[in-house]
mmCIF file with all atom_site columns, C-alpha atoms in Angstrom:
data_model
loop_
_atom_site.group_PDB
_atom_site.id
_atom_site.type_symbol
_atom_site.label_atom_id
_atom_site.label_alt_id
_atom_site.label_comp_id
_atom_site.label_asym_id
_atom_site.label_entity_id
_atom_site.label_seq_id
_atom_site.pdbx_PDB_ins_code
_atom_site.Cartn_x
_atom_site.Cartn_y
_atom_site.Cartn_z
_atom_site.occupancy
_atom_site.B_iso_or_equiv
_atom_site.pdbx_formal_charge
_atom_site.auth_seq_id
_atom_site.auth_comp_id
_atom_site.auth_asym_id
_atom_site.auth_atom_id
_atom_site.pdbx_PDB_model_num
ATOM 1   C CA . SER A 1 1   ? 0.761   33.260 26.595  1.00 72.00 ? 267 SER A CA 1
ATOM 2   C CA . GLN A 1 2   ? 1.700   30.225 24.532  1.00 73.00 ? 268 GLN A CA 1
ATOM 3   C CA . LYS A 1 3   ? 1.185   30.676 20.848  1.00 85.00 ? 269 LYS A CA 1
ATOM 4   C CA . ILE A 1 4   ? 1.563   28.440 17.798  1.00 91.00 ? 270 ILE A CA 1
ATOM 5   C CA . GLU A 1 5   ? 1.562   30.102 14.397  1.00 93.00 ? 271 GLU A CA 1
ATOM 6   C CA . GLN A 1 6   ? 1.033   28.506 11.057  1.00 95.00 ? 272 GLN A CA 1
ATOM 7   C CA . ASN A 1 7   ? 0.533   30.435 7.857   1.00 88.00 ? 273 ASN A CA 1
ATOM 8   C CA . SER A 1 8   ? -3.194  30.905 7.433   1.00 83.00 ? 274 SER A CA 1
ATOM 9   C CA . GLU A 1 9   ? -2.869  31.486 3.719   1.00 89.00 ? 275 GLU A CA 1
ATOM 10  C CA . ALA A 1 10  ? -3.054  28.431 1.511   1.00 93.00 ? 276 ALA A CA 1
ATOM 11  C CA . LEU A 1 11  ? 0.150   27.286 -0.127  1.00 96.00 ? 277 LEU A CA 1
ATOM 12  C CA . ASN A 1 12  ? -0.279  26.620 -3.837  1.00 97.00 ? 278 ASN A CA 1
ATOM 13  C CA . ILE A 1 13  ? 2.444   24.709 -5.663  1.00 97.00 ? 279 ILE A CA 1
ATOM 14  C CA . GLN A 1 14  ? 2.900   22.723 -8.832  1.00 97.00 ? 280 GLN A CA 1
ATOM 15  C CA . GLU A 1 15  ? 3.083   18.965 -8.843  1.00 97.00 ? 281 GLU A CA 1
ATOM 16  C CA . GLY A 1 16  ? 6.636   17.706 -8.483  1.00 97.00 ? 282 GLY A CA 1
ATOM 17  C CA . LYS A 1 17  ? 7.873   20.709 -6.509  1.00 97.00 ? 283 LYS A CA 1
ATOM 18  C CA . THR A 1 18  ? 8.816   20.690 -2.841  1.00 98.00 ? 284 THR A CA 1
ATOM 19  C CA . ALA A 1 19  ? 6.245   22.118 -0.456  1.00 97.00 ? 285 ALA A CA 1
ATOM 20  C CA . THR A 1 20  ? 7.560   23.786 2.693   1.00 97.00 ? 286 THR A CA 1
ATOM 21  C CA . LEU A 1 21  ? 5.253   24.607 5.577   1.00 97.00 ? 287 LEU A CA 1
ATOM 22  C CA . THR A 1 22  ? 6.242   26.590 8.661   1.00 97.00 ? 288 THR A CA 1
ATOM 23  C CA . CYS A 1 23  ? 5.291   26.292 12.304  1.00 96.00 ? 289 CYS A CA 1
ATOM 24  C CA . ASN A 1 24  ? 6.474   28.978 14.724  1.00 95.00 ? 290 ASN A CA 1
ATOM 25  C CA . TYR A 1 25  ? 5.849   29.066 18.436  1.00 92.00 ? 291 TYR A CA 1
ATOM 26  C CA . THR A 1 26  ? 6.364   31.457 21.325  1.00 88.00 ? 292 THR A CA 1
ATOM 27  C CA . ASN A 1 27  ? 6.380   31.142 25.097  1.00 82.00 ? 293 ASN A CA 1
ATOM 28  C CA . TYR A 1 28  ? 6.701   27.402 24.824  1.00 78.00 ? 294 TYR A CA 1
ATOM 29  C CA . SER A 1 29  ? 9.391   24.826 25.494  1.00 78.00 ? 295 SER A CA 1
ATOM 30  C CA . PRO A 1 30  ? 7.963   21.689 23.937  1.00 81.00 ? 296 PRO A CA 1
ATOM 31  C CA . ALA A 1 31  ? 9.438   18.287 24.578  1.00 78.00 ? 297 ALA A CA 1
ATOM 32  C CA . TYR A 1 32  ? 8.520   17.325 21.041  1.00 84.00 ? 298 TYR A CA 1
ATOM 33  C CA . LEU A 1 33  ? 6.624   18.458 18.016  1.00 90.00 ? 299 LEU A CA 1
ATOM 34  C CA . GLN A 1 34  ? 4.294   16.574 15.724  1.00 91.00 ? 300 GLN A CA 1
ATOM 35  C CA . TRP A 1 35  ? 2.884   17.095 12.270  1.00 95.00 ? 301 TRP A CA 1
ATOM 36  C CA . TYR A 1 36  ? -0.537  15.847 11.227  1.00 94.00 ? 302 TYR A CA 1
ATOM 37  C CA . ARG A 1 37  ? -2.497  15.819 8.020   1.00 96.00 ? 303 ARG A CA 1
ATOM 38  C CA . GLN A 1 38  ? -6.208  16.658 8.071   1.00 95.00 ? 304 GLN A CA 1
ATOM 39  C CA . ASP A 1 39  ? -8.569  16.238 5.143   1.00 95.00 ? 305 ASP A CA 1
ATOM 40  C CA . PRO A 1 40  ? -11.906 18.128 5.054   1.00 91.00 ? 306 PRO A CA 1
ATOM 41  C CA . GLY A 1 41  ? -14.440 16.674 7.447   1.00 90.00 ? 307 GLY A CA 1
ATOM 42  C CA . ARG A 1 42  ? -11.973 14.129 8.820   1.00 92.00 ? 308 ARG A CA 1
ATOM 43  C CA . GLY A 1 43  ? -9.878  13.737 11.935  1.00 93.00 ? 309 GLY A CA 1
ATOM 44  C CA . PRO A 1 44  ? -6.122  14.408 11.840  1.00 93.00 ? 310 PRO A CA 1
ATOM 45  C CA . VAL A 1 45  ? -3.721  11.675 10.795  1.00 91.00 ? 311 VAL A CA 1
ATOM 46  C CA . PHE A 1 46  ? -0.295  11.474 12.422  1.00 88.00 ? 312 PHE A CA 1
ATOM 47  C CA . LEU A 1 47  ? 2.681   11.968 10.099  1.00 93.00 ? 313 LEU A CA 1
ATOM 48  C CA . LEU A 1 48  ? 5.887   12.644 11.994  1.00 92.00 ? 314 LEU A CA 1
ATOM 49  C CA . LEU A 1 49  ? 7.188   13.321 15.488  1.00 89.00 ? 315 LEU A CA 1
ATOM 50  C CA . ILE A 1 50  ? 10.459  15.087 16.252  1.00 92.00 ? 316 ILE A CA 1
ATOM 51  C CA . ARG A 1 51  ? 11.971  15.490 19.691  1.00 88.00 ? 317 ARG A CA 1
ATOM 52  C CA . GLU A 1 52  ? 13.614  18.622 21.069  1.00 86.00 ? 318 GLU A CA 1
ATOM 53  C CA . ASN A 1 53  ? 17.078  17.105 20.798  1.00 89.00 ? 319 ASN A CA 1
ATOM 54  C CA . GLU A 1 54  ? 16.609  16.133 17.156  1.00 92.00 ? 320 GLU A CA 1
ATOM 55  C CA . LYS A 1 55  ? 17.352  18.493 14.294  1.00 91.00 ? 321 LYS A CA 1
ATOM 56  C CA . GLU A 1 56  ? 15.751  16.584 11.467  1.00 96.00 ? 322 GLU A CA 1
ATOM 57  C CA . LYS A 1 57  ? 13.495  13.609 10.845  1.00 95.00 ? 323 LYS A CA 1
ATOM 58  C CA . ARG A 1 58  ? 12.603  11.966 7.556   1.00 96.00 ? 324 ARG A CA 1
ATOM 59  C CA . LYS A 1 59  ? 9.929   9.586  6.392   1.00 94.00 ? 325 LYS A CA 1
ATOM 60  C CA . GLU A 1 60  ? 9.649   8.751  2.708   1.00 96.00 ? 326 GLU A CA 1
ATOM 61  C CA . ARG A 1 61  ? 8.922   12.080 0.952   1.00 97.00 ? 327 ARG A CA 1
ATOM 62  C CA . LEU A 1 62  ? 8.469   13.938 4.223   1.00 98.00 ? 328 LEU A CA 1
ATOM 63  C CA . LYS A 1 63  ? 11.096  15.836 6.169   1.00 98.00 ? 329 LYS A CA 1
ATOM 64  C CA . VAL A 1 64  ? 10.724  17.799 9.381   1.00 97.00 ? 330 VAL A CA 1
ATOM 65  C CA . THR A 1 65  ? 13.262  20.110 10.973  1.00 97.00 ? 331 THR A CA 1
ATOM 66  C CA . PHE A 1 66  ? 13.123  21.476 14.491  1.00 94.00 ? 332 PHE A CA 1
ATOM 67  C CA . ASP A 1 67  ? 15.068  24.546 15.566  1.00 92.00 ? 333 ASP A CA 1
ATOM 68  C CA . THR A 1 68  ? 14.505  25.213 19.259  1.00 89.00 ? 334 THR A CA 1
ATOM 69  C CA . THR A 1 69  ? 16.598  28.397 19.089  1.00 91.00 ? 335 THR A CA 1
ATOM 70  C CA . LEU A 1 70  ? 14.446  29.913 16.362  1.00 93.00 ? 336 LEU A CA 1
ATOM 71  C CA . LYS A 1 71  ? 11.375  28.213 17.878  1.00 92.00 ? 337 LYS A CA 1
ATOM 72  C CA . GLN A 1 72  ? 10.446  26.946 14.475  1.00 94.00 ? 338 GLN A CA 1
ATOM 73  C CA . SER A 1 73  ? 9.707   23.737 12.642  1.00 95.00 ? 339 SER A CA 1
ATOM 74  C CA . LEU A 1 74  ? 9.704   23.316 8.895   1.00 97.00 ? 340 LEU A CA 1
ATOM 75  C CA . PHE A 1 75  ? 7.744   20.547 7.177   1.00 98.00 ? 341 PHE A CA 1
ATOM 76  C CA . HIS A 1 76  ? 8.786   19.569 3.667   1.00 98.00 ? 342 HIS A CA 1
ATOM 77  C CA . ILE A 1 77  ? 7.048   17.367 1.116   1.00 98.00 ? 343 ILE A CA 1
ATOM 78  C CA . THR A 1 78  ? 9.294   16.558 -1.810  1.00 98.00 ? 344 THR A CA 1
ATOM 79  C CA . ALA A 1 79  ? 8.009   15.572 -5.245  1.00 98.00 ? 345 ALA A CA 1
ATOM 80  C CA . SER A 1 80  ? 4.573   16.770 -4.215  1.00 97.00 ? 346 SER A CA 1
ATOM 81  C CA . GLN A 1 81  ? 1.473   15.205 -5.717  1.00 97.00 ? 347 GLN A CA 1
ATOM 82  C CA . PRO A 1 82  ? -2.135  16.418 -5.983  1.00 97.00 ? 348 PRO A CA 1
ATOM 83  C CA . ALA A 1 83  ? -3.008  13.728 -3.416  1.00 98.00 ? 349 ALA A CA 1
ATOM 84  C CA . ASP A 1 84  ? -0.872  15.637 -0.903  1.00 98.00 ? 350 ASP A CA 1
ATOM 85  C CA . SER A 1 85  ? -3.438  18.461 -0.960  1.00 98.00 ? 351 SER A CA 1
ATOM 86  C CA . ALA A 1 86  ? -4.773  18.789 2.587   1.00 97.00 ? 352 ALA A CA 1
ATOM 87  C CA . THR A 1 87  ? -4.409  20.880 5.719   1.00 96.00 ? 353 THR A CA 1
ATOM 88  C CA . TYR A 1 88  ? -1.268  20.218 7.727   1.00 97.00 ? 354 TYR A CA 1
ATOM 89  C CA . LEU A 1 89  ? -1.287  20.816 11.466  1.00 95.00 ? 355 LEU A CA 1
ATOM 90  C CA . CYS A 1 90  ? 1.638   21.145 13.778  1.00 94.00 ? 356 CYS A CA 1
ATOM 91  C CA . ALA A 1 91  ? 1.230   20.269 17.425  1.00 91.00 ? 357 ALA A CA 1
ATOM 92  C CA . LEU A 1 92  ? 3.480   20.922 20.373  1.00 88.00 ? 358 LEU A CA 1
ATOM 93  C CA . ASP A 1 93  ? 3.489   18.675 23.378  1.00 80.00 ? 359 ASP A CA 1
ATOM 94  C CA . GLY A 1 94  ? 3.955   19.807 26.910  1.00 67.00 ? 360 GLY A CA 1
ATOM 95  C CA . VAL A 1 95  ? 3.464   17.976 30.147  1.00 58.00 ? 361 VAL A CA 1
ATOM 96  C CA . THR A 1 96  ? 0.120   18.633 31.776  1.00 55.00 ? 362 THR A CA 1
ATOM 97  C CA . GLY A 1 97  ? -0.765  16.717 34.904  1.00 53.00 ? 363 GLY A CA 1
ATOM 98  C CA . GLY A 1 98  ? 1.862   14.117 34.152  1.00 55.00 ? 364 GLY A CA 1
ATOM 99  C CA . SER A 1 99  ? 0.631   13.439 30.634  1.00 60.00 ? 365 SER A CA 1
ATOM 100 C CA . TYR A 1 100 ? 1.819   14.740 27.309  1.00 67.00 ? 366 TYR A CA 1
ATOM 101 C CA . ILE A 1 101 ? -1.015  16.649 25.720  1.00 73.00 ? 367 ILE A CA 1
ATOM 102 C CA . PRO A 1 102 ? -0.530  18.347 22.378  1.00 79.00 ? 368 PRO A CA 1
ATOM 103 C CA . THR A 1 103 ? -1.619  21.868 21.524  1.00 85.00 ? 369 THR A CA 1
ATOM 104 C CA . PHE A 1 104 ? -2.457  22.338 17.868  1.00 90.00 ? 370 PHE A CA 1
ATOM 105 C CA . GLY A 1 105 ? -1.799  25.152 15.463  1.00 92.00 ? 371 GLY A CA 1
ATOM 106 C CA . ARG A 1 106 ? -4.519  26.300 13.127  1.00 92.00 ? 372 ARG A CA 1
ATOM 107 C CA . GLY A 1 107 ? -3.020  24.476 10.187  1.00 94.00 ? 373 GLY A CA 1
ATOM 108 C CA . THR A 1 108 ? -1.923  25.472 6.699   1.00 96.00 ? 374 THR A CA 1
ATOM 109 C CA . SER A 1 109 ? -3.793  24.363 3.626   1.00 96.00 ? 375 SER A CA 1
ATOM 110 C CA . LEU A 1 110 ? -1.626  22.907 0.864   1.00 97.00 ? 376 LEU A CA 1
ATOM 111 C CA . ILE A 1 111 ? -2.929  22.745 -2.698  1.00 97.00 ? 377 ILE A CA 1
ATOM 112 C CA . VAL A 1 112 ? -0.860  20.847 -5.228  1.00 98.00 ? 378 VAL A CA 1
ATOM 113 C CA . HIS A 1 113 ? -1.802  21.598 -8.803  1.00 97.00 ? 379 HIS A CA 1
ATOM 114 C CA . PRO A 1 114 ? -1.342  18.952 -11.510 1.00 95.00 ? 380 PRO A CA 1
ATOM 115 C CA . GLY B 2 1   ? -2.058  0.773  12.522  1.00 66.00 ? 58  GLY B CA 1
ATOM 116 C CA . ALA B 2 2   ? -4.271  1.711  15.427  1.00 79.00 ? 59  ALA B CA 1
ATOM 117 C CA . VAL B 2 3   ? -7.826  2.647  14.530  1.00 89.00 ? 60  VAL B CA 1
ATOM 118 C CA . VAL B 2 4   ? -10.222 4.888  16.385  1.00 93.00 ? 61  VAL B CA 1
ATOM 119 C CA . SER B 2 5   ? -13.865 5.069  15.366  1.00 95.00 ? 62  SER B CA 1
ATOM 120 C CA . GLN B 2 6   ? -16.559 7.580  16.201  1.00 97.00 ? 63  GLN B CA 1
ATOM 121 C CA . HIS B 2 7   ? -20.291 7.277  16.016  1.00 97.00 ? 64  HIS B CA 1
ATOM 122 C CA . PRO B 2 8   ? -22.273 8.947  14.652  1.00 97.00 ? 65  PRO B CA 1
ATOM 123 C CA . SER B 2 9   ? -20.274 10.661 11.924  1.00 96.00 ? 66  SER B CA 1
ATOM 124 C CA . TRP B 2 10  ? -22.838 13.417 11.779  1.00 96.00 ? 67  TRP B CA 1
ATOM 125 C CA . VAL B 2 11  ? -25.943 14.337 13.736  1.00 97.00 ? 68  VAL B CA 1
ATOM 126 C CA . ILE B 2 12  ? -28.586 17.020 13.585  1.00 97.00 ? 69  ILE B CA 1
ATOM 127 C CA . CYS B 2 13  ? -30.593 17.718 16.702  1.00 96.00 ? 70  CYS B CA 1
ATOM 128 C CA . LYS B 2 14  ? -33.014 20.281 17.979  1.00 96.00 ? 71  LYS B CA 1
ATOM 129 C CA . SER B 2 15  ? -32.069 22.913 20.492  1.00 97.00 ? 72  SER B CA 1
ATOM 130 C CA . GLY B 2 16  ? -32.539 21.698 24.059  1.00 97.00 ? 73  GLY B CA 1
ATOM 131 C CA . THR B 2 17  ? -31.990 18.014 23.337  1.00 97.00 ? 74  THR B CA 1
ATOM 132 C CA . SER B 2 18  ? -28.976 15.905 24.287  1.00 97.00 ? 75  SER B CA 1
ATOM 133 C CA . VAL B 2 19  ? -26.633 14.101 21.948  1.00 97.00 ? 76  VAL B CA 1
ATOM 134 C CA . LYS B 2 20  ? -24.218 11.270 22.724  1.00 97.00 ? 77  LYS B CA 1
ATOM 135 C CA . ILE B 2 21  ? -21.060 10.679 20.689  1.00 97.00 ? 78  ILE B CA 1
ATOM 136 C CA . GLU B 2 22  ? -19.111 7.450  21.023  1.00 97.00 ? 79  GLU B CA 1
ATOM 137 C CA . CYS B 2 23  ? -15.386 7.003  20.580  1.00 96.00 ? 80  CYS B CA 1
ATOM 138 C CA . ARG B 2 24  ? -13.909 3.505  20.320  1.00 95.00 ? 81  ARG B CA 1
ATOM 139 C CA . SER B 2 25  ? -10.387 2.192  19.975  1.00 92.00 ? 82  SER B CA 1
ATOM 140 C CA . LEU B 2 26  ? -10.850 -0.803 17.707  1.00 91.00 ? 83  LEU B CA 1
ATOM 141 C CA . ASP B 2 27  ? -7.633  -2.756 17.986  1.00 86.00 ? 84  ASP B CA 1
ATOM 142 C CA . PHE B 2 28  ? -5.901  -1.444 21.078  1.00 84.00 ? 85  PHE B CA 1
ATOM 143 C CA . GLN B 2 29  ? -6.628  -0.462 24.644  1.00 86.00 ? 86  GLN B CA 1
ATOM 144 C CA . ALA B 2 30  ? -6.613  3.195  25.526  1.00 85.00 ? 87  ALA B CA 1
ATOM 145 C CA . THR B 2 31  ? -6.330  4.286  29.117  1.00 79.00 ? 88  THR B CA 1
ATOM 146 C CA . THR B 2 32  ? -6.503  7.886  27.994  1.00 85.00 ? 89  THR B CA 1
ATOM 147 C CA . MET B 2 33  ? -8.767  9.440  25.412  1.00 91.00 ? 90  MET B CA 1
ATOM 148 C CA . PHE B 2 34  ? -9.019  13.078 24.462  1.00 92.00 ? 91  PHE B CA 1
ATOM 149 C CA . TRP B 2 35  ? -11.984 15.083 23.195  1.00 96.00 ? 92  TRP B CA 1
ATOM 150 C CA . TYR B 2 36  ? -11.477 18.032 20.879  1.00 96.00 ? 93  TYR B CA 1
ATOM 151 C CA . ARG B 2 37  ? -13.739 20.552 19.239  1.00 96.00 ? 94  ARG B CA 1
ATOM 152 C CA . GLN B 2 38  ? -12.911 22.232 15.966  1.00 95.00 ? 95  GLN B CA 1
ATOM 153 C CA . PHE B 2 39  ? -14.696 25.199 14.395  1.00 92.00 ? 96  PHE B CA 1
ATOM 154 C CA . PRO B 2 40  ? -14.278 25.915 10.659  1.00 87.00 ? 97  PRO B CA 1
ATOM 155 C CA . LYS B 2 41  ? -10.749 26.968 9.768   1.00 83.00 ? 98  LYS B CA 1
ATOM 156 C CA . GLN B 2 42  ? -9.755  26.878 13.422  1.00 87.00 ? 99  GLN B CA 1
ATOM 157 C CA . SER B 2 43  ? -7.369  24.664 15.322  1.00 88.00 ? 100 SER B CA 1
ATOM 158 C CA . LEU B 2 44  ? -8.386  21.696 17.402  1.00 91.00 ? 101 LEU B CA 1
ATOM 159 C CA . MET B 2 45  ? -9.268  22.833 20.895  1.00 92.00 ? 102 MET B CA 1
ATOM 160 C CA . LEU B 2 46  ? -8.847  20.304 23.649  1.00 92.00 ? 103 LEU B CA 1
ATOM 161 C CA . MET B 2 47  ? -12.019 20.020 25.688  1.00 95.00 ? 104 MET B CA 1
ATOM 162 C CA . ALA B 2 48  ? -11.153 17.288 28.142  1.00 93.00 ? 105 ALA B CA 1
ATOM 163 C CA . THR B 2 49  ? -8.915  14.358 28.917  1.00 90.00 ? 106 THR B CA 1
ATOM 164 C CA . SER B 2 50  ? -10.715 11.159 29.733  1.00 88.00 ? 107 SER B CA 1
ATOM 165 C CA . ASN B 2 51  ? -9.100  8.426  31.808  1.00 84.00 ? 108 ASN B CA 1
ATOM 166 C CA . GLU B 2 52  ? -10.619 4.990  32.105  1.00 81.00 ? 109 GLU B CA 1
ATOM 167 C CA . GLY B 2 53  ? -12.359 4.480  35.403  1.00 80.00 ? 110 GLY B CA 1
ATOM 168 C CA . SER B 2 54  ? -11.964 8.036  36.659  1.00 83.00 ? 111 SER B CA 1
ATOM 169 C CA . LYS B 2 55  ? -13.432 11.463 36.167  1.00 86.00 ? 112 LYS B CA 1
ATOM 170 C CA . ALA B 2 56  ? -12.483 13.443 33.119  1.00 91.00 ? 113 ALA B CA 1
ATOM 171 C CA . THR B 2 57  ? -10.236 16.473 33.375  1.00 91.00 ? 114 THR B CA 1
ATOM 172 C CA . TYR B 2 58  ? -11.775 19.460 31.652  1.00 94.00 ? 115 TYR B CA 1
ATOM 173 C CA . GLU B 2 59  ? -9.921  22.353 30.112  1.00 92.00 ? 116 GLU B CA 1
ATOM 174 C CA . GLN B 2 60  ? -10.557 25.855 31.345  1.00 91.00 ? 117 GLN B CA 1
ATOM 175 C CA . GLY B 2 61  ? -13.764 27.285 29.965  1.00 93.00 ? 118 GLY B CA 1
ATOM 176 C CA . VAL B 2 62  ? -15.367 23.919 29.184  1.00 95.00 ? 119 VAL B CA 1
ATOM 177 C CA . GLU B 2 63  ? -18.521 23.259 31.194  1.00 94.00 ? 120 GLU B CA 1
ATOM 178 C CA . LYS B 2 64  ? -18.358 19.779 32.641  1.00 92.00 ? 121 LYS B CA 1
ATOM 179 C CA . ASP B 2 65  ? -22.072 19.716 33.332  1.00 94.00 ? 122 ASP B CA 1
ATOM 180 C CA . LYS B 2 66  ? -22.788 20.444 29.709  1.00 96.00 ? 123 LYS B CA 1
ATOM 181 C CA . PHE B 2 67  ? -20.248 18.115 28.162  1.00 97.00 ? 124 PHE B CA 1
ATOM 182 C CA . LEU B 2 68  ? -20.506 14.845 30.054  1.00 95.00 ? 125 LEU B CA 1
ATOM 183 C CA . ILE B 2 69  ? -17.694 12.397 29.473  1.00 94.00 ? 126 ILE B CA 1
ATOM 184 C CA . ASN B 2 70  ? -17.752 8.752  30.439  1.00 90.00 ? 127 ASN B CA 1
ATOM 185 C CA . HIS B 2 71  ? -14.764 6.454  29.909  1.00 88.00 ? 128 HIS B CA 1
ATOM 186 C CA . ALA B 2 72  ? -16.333 3.199  31.007  1.00 82.00 ? 129 ALA B CA 1
ATOM 187 C CA . SER B 2 73  ? -13.852 0.790  29.452  1.00 88.00 ? 130 SER B CA 1
ATOM 188 C CA . LEU B 2 74  ? -10.414 0.681  27.881  1.00 88.00 ? 131 LEU B CA 1
ATOM 189 C CA . THR B 2 75  ? -11.943 0.873  24.425  1.00 91.00 ? 132 THR B CA 1
ATOM 190 C CA . LEU B 2 76  ? -14.884 3.243  24.818  1.00 93.00 ? 133 LEU B CA 1
ATOM 191 C CA . SER B 2 77  ? -15.361 6.864  25.798  1.00 94.00 ? 134 SER B CA 1
ATOM 192 C CA . THR B 2 78  ? -18.562 8.836  25.296  1.00 95.00 ? 135 THR B CA 1
ATOM 193 C CA . LEU B 2 79  ? -19.230 12.555 25.107  1.00 97.00 ? 136 LEU B CA 1
ATOM 194 C CA . THR B 2 80  ? -22.771 13.728 25.790  1.00 97.00 ? 137 THR B CA 1
ATOM 195 C CA . VAL B 2 81  ? -23.694 17.260 24.846  1.00 97.00 ? 138 VAL B CA 1
ATOM 196 C CA . THR B 2 82  ? -26.581 18.107 27.159  1.00 97.00 ? 139 THR B CA 1
ATOM 197 C CA . SER B 2 83  ? -29.251 20.676 26.348  1.00 96.00 ? 140 SER B CA 1
ATOM 198 C CA . ALA B 2 84  ? -27.543 21.474 23.088  1.00 96.00 ? 141 ALA B CA 1
ATOM 199 C CA . HIS B 2 85  ? -27.761 24.944 21.598  1.00 96.00 ? 142 HIS B CA 1
ATOM 200 C CA . PRO B 2 86  ? -26.866 26.221 18.122  1.00 96.00 ? 143 PRO B CA 1
ATOM 201 C CA . GLU B 2 87  ? -23.526 27.535 19.409  1.00 95.00 ? 144 GLU B CA 1
ATOM 202 C CA . ASP B 2 88  ? -22.580 23.951 20.263  1.00 96.00 ? 145 ASP B CA 1
ATOM 203 C CA . SER B 2 89  ? -22.635 23.125 16.559  1.00 96.00 ? 146 SER B CA 1
ATOM 204 C CA . SER B 2 90  ? -19.112 22.050 15.728  1.00 96.00 ? 147 SER B CA 1
ATOM 205 C CA . PHE B 2 91  ? -16.850 19.193 14.666  1.00 97.00 ? 148 PHE B CA 1
ATOM 206 C CA . TYR B 2 92  ? -16.071 16.952 17.633  1.00 97.00 ? 149 TYR B CA 1
ATOM 207 C CA . ILE B 2 93  ? -13.022 14.714 17.415  1.00 97.00 ? 150 ILE B CA 1
ATOM 208 C CA . CYS B 2 94  ? -11.719 12.135 19.854  1.00 96.00 ? 151 CYS B CA 1
ATOM 209 C CA . SER B 2 95  ? -8.263  10.656 20.053  1.00 93.00 ? 152 SER B CA 1
ATOM 210 C CA . ALA B 2 96  ? -6.617  7.880  21.998  1.00 90.00 ? 153 ALA B CA 1
ATOM 211 C CA . ARG B 2 97  ? -3.184  6.718  23.045  1.00 81.00 ? 154 ARG B CA 1
ATOM 212 C CA . ASP B 2 98  ? -2.210  3.070  22.895  1.00 73.00 ? 155 ASP B CA 1
ATOM 213 C CA . GLN B 2 99  ? -1.750  1.713  26.401  1.00 63.00 ? 156 GLN B CA 1
ATOM 214 C CA . ALA B 2 100 ? 0.821   -0.808 25.213  1.00 64.00 ? 157 ALA B CA 1
ATOM 215 C CA . VAL B 2 101 ? 3.170   1.891  23.973  1.00 62.00 ? 158 VAL B CA 1
ATOM 216 C CA . ARG B 2 102 ? 5.267   3.333  26.746  1.00 53.00 ? 159 ARG B CA 1
ATOM 217 C CA . GLY B 2 103 ? 6.486   6.859  26.800  1.00 55.00 ? 160 GLY B CA 1
ATOM 218 C CA . ILE B 2 104 ? 5.659   9.599  24.364  1.00 56.00 ? 161 ILE B CA 1
ATOM 219 C CA . ASP B 2 105 ? 3.592   8.498  21.432  1.00 60.00 ? 162 ASP B CA 1
ATOM 220 C CA . GLU B 2 106 ? 1.417   9.880  18.744  1.00 65.00 ? 163 GLU B CA 1
ATOM 221 C CA . GLN B 2 107 ? -2.303  10.079 19.203  1.00 77.00 ? 164 GLN B CA 1
ATOM 222 C CA . TYR B 2 108 ? -4.715  8.201  17.002  1.00 87.00 ? 165 TYR B CA 1
ATOM 223 C CA . PHE B 2 109 ? -7.646  10.323 15.985  1.00 92.00 ? 166 PHE B CA 1
ATOM 224 C CA . GLY B 2 110 ? -11.181 9.339  15.180  1.00 95.00 ? 167 GLY B CA 1
ATOM 225 C CA . PRO B 2 111 ? -12.847 10.555 11.978  1.00 95.00 ? 168 PRO B CA 1
ATOM 226 C CA . GLY B 2 112 ? -14.854 13.183 13.840  1.00 96.00 ? 169 GLY B CA 1
ATOM 227 C CA . THR B 2 113 ? -18.551 13.866 14.417  1.00 97.00 ? 170 THR B CA 1
ATOM 228 C CA . ARG B 2 114 ? -20.272 16.831 12.835  1.00 97.00 ? 171 ARG B CA 1
ATOM 229 C CA . LEU B 2 115 ? -22.931 18.164 15.222  1.00 97.00 ? 172 LEU B CA 1
ATOM 230 C CA . THR B 2 116 ? -25.530 20.622 13.971  1.00 97.00 ? 173 THR B CA 1
ATOM 231 C CA . VAL B 2 117 ? -28.022 22.035 16.448  1.00 97.00 ? 174 VAL B CA 1
ATOM 232 C CA . THR B 2 118 ? -31.072 23.695 14.926  1.00 96.00 ? 175 THR B CA 1
#
């Protein structure tokens, strides 16, 4: 069955360091992959989308890589700040009934210490 | 950017009663809206896909008679939890795709509704 794995343990880092979060998947051939940020008690907020034919995508301090051979995506936040503390979800999109519908991982909590 | 609102943000109801949650796209038209449920420290689980003017498509294991979805207009979808029970207590989140954007696009999520059934 399709499976998306994100590290369930919280990632604790010091302010200014680079945070790297991992998303692994099995039994899936996604057309694209997305990363979202979710704060407690709030809905997810879209951050980045990367397509299957793209290796890397950047947006300000964020960088996403997508390795379809390893079936893995890495999400980096450079120069991390305490305000970056949140849960980060990866989502894979596959076609269902003609529409792209994402399946979400459980998310990894990031805690940036000042 | 596109904004999706949900109302109410939280609700407490007694077992056996029904609760309606509204999801609105505020500055764009959404032909498709999605309803998710999220338990603590769990991933978002898609419950159903709602298309304007047609019946919703429910995911396997989701009771359509219990979770009634109405997508009456391009900016409004409602989820009604009928005869709610304590196990229905969860965080319900809707999302929408902008009709004007063709092809693959990100979803815009609402802030969520916390439902507690006592």
